[in-house]
Amino acid sequence: MGDVWAVSDIHGHRDVLVAALTDAGLIDESEHWSGGDARLWLLGDYVDRGPDGIGVIRLARRLEQEAAEAGGAATALLGNHEILLLGMHRYGAMPVPSDPRYAFEPNWAGNGGVVTDLEGLDEEILDWLTTRPAIGEDADHLLLHSDTVEYLEWGGTVDEINAAVRAELRMPDLDTWWEMWRRLTTRMAFAGADGPGVARRVLDELGGSRIVHGHTICALIRGGGVSPDDEPLVYADGLALDIDGGIFVGGPCLLVRLDEEAEGR
Ligand SMILES: [Mn+2]
């Protein structure tokens, strides 16, 4: 079994991702997969807030192919910012029918939307983005983008949830898209006094012995400011691992080996 790695919330900082993958030996100097049978999980939020979200997507797509050819895997999950970009592309400023106070455009603009990401969407990228799995499981870890229980609204197993999200991504329905964005934008479900119980319930339902997620910068859960020296945050009585270092606010790119994490517990 190959090594299992996870990284999250690149937000357009392609160069930072390339440096981390190179250091780990997962890509070579020419940015091609060199990880052999390793399995890499990218936990979403490729776009917005940074210079080259489309470049991050193109790299993820290529590594997905190259890793598979080498007997490994690179799997890219869906983040809320992918829904935001796709929602902006599809619906722009159109009011949400179920609640016309809302629309994608002001949310996109207010959450780091980048014009070159929007303009860089082509049919291949749209097809790829709308077929992303929402969650995964590997090395006894449950892999999520967002630290939320809202995934359970889509189903009671990893496969059910991914199938339901994939079906909704094909629906030309603004209310459905807005609800996807709302669900994936919630956070902090595993923090605080109730956090361990909530994490336990999600793991009991979906499998794995630890949740690994991005979406919420570690410093927000831990308290204090973001520092380039920040490390992945284990919390919720060890049931959750946050790997969002906050790249877009000067934090580190946390590329974490999950099979070692599991052994070290
Ligand atoms: Mn996010």
XYZ file of C-alpha atoms and ligand atoms in Angstrom:
266
model
C 0.000 0.000 0.000
C 1.316 3.370 -0.954
C 1.641 6.399 1.249
C -1.513 8.466 1.724
C -1.319 12.253 1.641
C -3.790 15.099 1.927
C -3.661 18.830 1.239
C -6.405 21.454 1.136
C -7.447 25.026 0.351
C -4.808 25.931 -2.232
C -6.923 28.934 -3.359
C -5.016 29.695 -6.551
C -1.523 29.460 -5.054
C -0.255 26.929 -7.568
C 3.422 27.655 -6.833
C 2.941 26.862 -3.135
C 1.277 23.542 -3.958
C 4.029 22.646 -6.431
C 6.706 23.353 -3.812
C 4.965 21.167 -1.211
C 4.403 18.270 -3.634
C 8.021 18.513 -4.828
C 9.360 18.453 -1.257
C 7.278 15.345 -0.565
C 8.573 13.605 -3.706
C 5.079 13.341 -5.170
C 6.077 15.331 -8.277
C 9.436 15.777 -9.975
C 11.243 18.918 -11.146
C 9.106 19.036 -14.278
C 5.943 18.787 -12.145
C 5.032 15.268 -13.252
C 3.785 12.613 -10.822
C 6.703 10.830 -9.168
C 4.756 9.393 -6.240
C 4.408 5.889 -7.666
C 1.604 4.109 -5.835
C 1.042 6.923 -3.322
C -2.466 8.307 -2.954
C -2.933 12.070 -2.796
C -6.180 13.688 -1.690
C -6.870 17.308 -2.553
C -9.657 18.479 -0.281
C -11.108 21.292 -2.385
C -11.038 25.089 -2.742
C -8.680 25.219 -5.722
C -9.966 28.630 -6.855
C -10.631 32.162 -5.553
C -8.485 34.364 -3.270
C -5.233 33.629 -5.184
C -3.612 34.260 -8.563
C -4.095 31.035 -10.529
C -7.042 28.859 -9.591
C -7.316 27.513 -13.138
C -3.650 26.518 -12.989
C -4.316 24.592 -9.769
C -7.232 22.796 -11.425
C -5.170 21.914 -14.515
C -2.392 20.532 -12.309
C -4.867 18.495 -10.231
C -6.457 17.051 -13.385
C -3.096 16.080 -14.851
C -1.872 14.503 -11.603
C -5.136 12.558 -11.405
C -4.263 10.937 -14.751
C -0.539 10.498 -14.143
C -0.974 9.024 -10.659
C -3.561 6.533 -11.924
C -1.190 5.460 -14.708
C 1.551 4.903 -12.106
C -0.660 2.745 -9.903
C -1.343 5.521 -7.403
C -4.152 8.038 -7.141
C -4.745 11.756 -6.938
C -8.322 12.485 -5.963
C -9.723 16.000 -5.883
C -12.785 16.661 -3.717
C -15.296 19.444 -4.169
C -14.939 22.554 -2.017
C -17.482 25.285 -1.413
C -15.445 27.683 -3.569
C -15.894 25.367 -6.550
C -19.673 25.648 -6.014
C -19.286 29.416 -5.693
C -17.354 29.734 -8.969
C -19.686 27.384 -10.838
C -22.714 29.146 -9.361
C -21.327 32.500 -10.476
C -20.669 31.078 -13.943
C -24.157 29.586 -14.225
C -26.333 32.117 -12.457
C -24.389 35.359 -11.919
C -26.573 37.943 -10.177
C -29.842 36.022 -10.678
C -31.839 36.116 -7.411
C -32.259 32.788 -5.633
C -35.960 31.889 -6.150
C -36.469 30.508 -2.643
C -34.916 33.620 -1.090
C -34.479 36.514 -3.541
C -32.338 38.478 -1.097
C -29.483 36.219 -2.207
C -27.515 35.654 -5.432
C -24.143 34.113 -6.303
C -22.555 37.276 -7.722
C -22.217 39.295 -4.487
C -21.055 36.186 -2.617
C -18.463 35.416 -5.290
C -17.236 39.012 -5.311
C -17.173 39.155 -1.512
C -15.379 35.836 -1.016
C -12.311 36.320 -3.159
C -13.765 35.655 -6.606
C -11.084 36.079 -9.298
C -12.064 37.170 -12.819
C -9.359 35.040 -14.488
C -10.746 31.927 -12.744
C -14.211 32.724 -14.076
C -12.932 33.482 -17.580
C -10.698 30.397 -17.572
C -13.575 27.931 -17.237
C -13.863 25.797 -20.365
C -15.933 22.704 -21.142
C -13.258 20.297 -19.916
C -12.853 22.103 -16.611
C -16.622 22.460 -16.170
C -17.045 18.708 -16.777
C -14.288 17.933 -14.305
C -15.554 20.278 -11.585
C -19.106 18.956 -11.831
C -17.955 15.345 -11.385
C -15.883 15.855 -8.232
C -16.649 13.630 -5.256
C -17.697 15.536 -2.134
C -16.042 13.217 0.413
C -13.774 10.175 0.617
C -12.275 7.606 2.935
C -8.683 6.332 3.015
C -6.160 5.089 5.572
C -8.937 4.990 8.190
C -9.550 8.731 7.691
C -12.829 10.321 6.594
C -11.907 13.065 4.137
C -14.122 16.162 3.942
C -13.681 19.661 2.610
C -15.820 21.415 5.207
C -15.936 20.820 8.953
C -19.687 20.382 8.903
C -22.346 17.719 9.507
C -24.344 18.990 6.527
C -22.881 16.201 4.324
C -25.312 13.860 6.115
C -28.192 15.775 4.494
C -27.139 14.087 1.223
C -26.999 10.510 2.513
C -25.798 8.033 5.103
C -22.723 6.567 3.369
C -19.752 7.977 1.450
C -21.119 6.552 -1.804
C -24.650 7.843 -1.213
C -23.405 11.336 -0.457
C -21.142 11.447 -3.505
C -23.920 10.157 -5.763
C -26.403 12.710 -4.419
C -23.988 15.625 -4.807
C -23.036 14.482 -8.304
C -26.723 14.381 -9.274
C -27.287 17.898 -7.914
C -24.264 19.204 -9.827
C -26.091 18.190 -13.006
C -29.313 19.946 -12.003
C -29.927 23.297 -13.680
C -31.694 24.602 -10.615
C -30.536 27.715 -8.773
C -32.258 26.771 -5.504
C -30.383 23.446 -5.497
C -27.079 25.173 -6.223
C -27.644 27.769 -3.538
C -28.399 25.036 -1.008
C -25.158 23.202 -1.976
C -23.225 26.425 -1.395
C -24.975 27.045 1.929
C -24.293 23.516 3.214
C -20.623 23.455 2.239
C -20.000 26.914 3.661
C -20.999 25.990 7.221
C -18.110 25.242 9.558
C -16.795 24.570 13.098
C -19.053 21.565 13.736
C -16.259 19.624 15.466
C -14.957 22.537 17.552
C -16.054 23.500 21.036
C -17.497 21.436 23.853
C -19.925 19.521 21.634
C -17.326 18.923 18.917
C -16.060 15.473 19.941
C -19.608 14.093 20.152
C -20.504 15.516 16.766
C -17.306 14.122 15.206
C -18.004 10.727 16.803
C -21.502 10.673 15.288
C -20.206 11.536 11.790
C -17.476 8.860 11.999
C -19.923 6.254 13.294
C -22.203 6.988 10.361
C -19.672 7.318 7.531
C -16.645 5.322 8.717
C -13.036 6.053 9.566
C -11.511 6.775 12.948
C -10.538 10.392 12.292
C -11.996 13.191 10.191
C -9.523 15.182 8.105
C -10.778 18.458 6.680
C -9.809 21.874 5.346
C -12.065 24.930 4.903
C -11.536 26.456 8.354
C -8.043 27.807 9.048
C -6.440 25.968 11.978
C -5.869 29.251 13.825
C -9.633 29.894 13.891
C -10.198 26.676 15.836
C -7.021 26.800 17.911
C -7.195 30.537 18.631
C -4.426 33.067 17.962
C -3.072 34.324 14.670
C -1.893 32.616 11.507
C 1.842 31.893 11.334
C 3.955 30.319 8.573
C 5.078 27.783 11.206
C 1.554 26.557 11.960
C 1.112 22.792 11.954
C -1.890 20.571 11.247
C -4.323 20.756 14.136
C -5.530 17.597 15.860
C -8.586 18.409 17.985
C -12.001 17.110 19.105
C -10.344 14.539 21.385
C -8.213 13.391 18.448
C -11.225 12.721 16.221
C -10.555 15.626 13.820
C -7.515 16.857 11.915
C -7.601 20.315 10.307
C -5.088 20.785 7.469
C -6.070 24.286 6.298
C -3.053 26.399 7.219
C -4.510 29.510 5.582
C -2.267 29.820 2.522
C -4.096 32.936 1.292
C -3.364 34.814 4.543
C 0.310 33.796 4.733
C -0.072 30.452 6.461
C 1.657 27.235 5.396
C 0.605 24.660 2.818
C -0.023 21.647 5.042
C 0.627 18.491 3.026
C 0.047 15.729 5.560
C 0.857 12.003 5.519
C -2.293 10.362 6.813
C -1.020 6.789 7.088
C 1.734 7.999 9.462
C -0.820 10.063 11.380
C -2.908 6.950 11.811
C 0.082 4.915 13.039
C 1.138 7.665 15.427
C -2.174 7.709 17.235
Mn -13.867 26.146 1.889
